[in-house]
């Protein structure tokens, strides 16, 4: 039966409109397709299954030890049933029997066995049993994920265009949407600067996050409209609504076409001040997109996905190859490679990261690199090698004090010495900068500026840490205020400190792509804005439409205001006054 039109709301994080049937994945379930094997493969499949079980048990034990340490033995005991399941004869032996007798792949056989258990528990209509079925489901996900490797396809390819509806996506899973047929995305999880949000913007997939109960509210195959600009998900639209959105989509495309003329133009203000406009990227394949949108290089190459996509740490050779290729495709412009920023929501198991109750305040980024210098040096050596014949700079993330900067620079020097002693060619000198994304670094920017060649302000984290608001948590997203005066003052202090020391200061957080902020940032003296490539033409257009002296007085006024809402209202008014109407998306 045809269902009625419904509108669900969330936060629009990647603009544009997409219209297609829904493809629903419940509870981040891993979809697997039945796979037969022949007799010669039985032993290998059983061996693969045993390895996945061992790995799953080890992971659970590690998580349990972490929980015990931080939250006590009683909390850790919660994981006991799952650990026991990993040696449960009814699960393990039975799966092996199904592989051998039914000639099924390890994934298919295990799924069959564990799903039978889940069904039996769910049928029991007893809350204790229902709870137990959650353990079974967790174990199912974990073992299947391990069987399929770290890059397991939670997101499998679809043959026709669909809207993906799911509760939660990890960055490594979002990467699977690249070159896939999903044209839009609706998620239950939230956060405008979460990595899902950032990546969908680069991929130009309209996306709405923070939609409560989205996987239950939509049926598989129902027509869905994603309005990523206004944060709406319209389900089973009436003919009238559908026509309205088809028109809107055409108007948005028209606006995009109009802005495209700025791609190849220089980003110079009316009075001739040049602001570099660069692109952010995280998958090597995105270099082409960055170039196509007219970026003057890459202001932020996030390298975490190299570490979260595979089961092995990426090698020096492999990395050097990737960095060289990206740099070559953007030459003569420079690319800034940020050393791995693993941790937070970019979890990687290959470094054996322990379970942490506060991952955003924990073992993350440069902290991991300095604790595991060998891993960081592998990346630094790769960068130094690639920088020999290419325009490459290094940037360190999550710097919280000057000691970290000094130590990180020492590691660069040590890497150079190592390469020299091995006779491997490398760059003589490499420009080195840091992300200013922790308030302590912004407050100490004057001192740190003496140690580096440039700063790049990471507003995504700077806002999170200044205001103590988790950037991925929908419940507190109203408190995630990028224009809070406390944040603005830290940005201004960082830019001033850089200039005092004669170094340049860029900004590569999502604020760089927010047209509301552009004039204010020009007025504060920012030298470079690095952003998701599709926004580059618009931001270039804005830069070309303002006088930096007017922008300066606007920035001064922003810094005098006391409330986030006052700054936003003031900037919206000024933007309307100074910019042509076609710059605004209605
Ligand atoms: C930032 O924090 O603003 C930033 C650019 O880094 P990431 O979003 O990768 O944390
Ligand atoms: Mg950051």
Coordinates of N, CA and C and ligand atoms in Angstrom, one line a residue, residues 338 341 364 435 437 458 460-461 471, ligand 2:
X338 N 48.8 16.4 6.3 CA 48.7 16.4 7.7 C 49.0 15.0 8.2
X341 N 45.7 11.7 11.9 CA 45.0 12.3 13.1 C 44.0 11.2 13.5
X364 N 45.1 10.5 20.7 CA 44.7 10.9 19.4 C 45.9 11.6 18.7
X435 N 48.4 22.4 13.1 CA 46.9 22.8 13.2 C 46.8 23.5 14.6
X437 N 44.0 24.0 16.8 CA 42.7 23.5 17.0 C 42.4 23.2 18.5
X458 N 42.1 24.9 12.8 CA 41.1 23.8 12.7 C 39.9 24.1 13.5
X460 N 36.9 23.1 13.4 CA 36.0 22.0 13.8 C 36.3 21.5 15.3
X461 N 37.6 21.4 15.5 CA 38.0 21.0 16.9 C 38.1 22.2 17.8
X471 N 31.6 17.4 18.9 CA 31.2 17.9 17.5 C 30.3 16.9 16.8
Ligands
LIG2 MG1 40.8 18.6 13.9

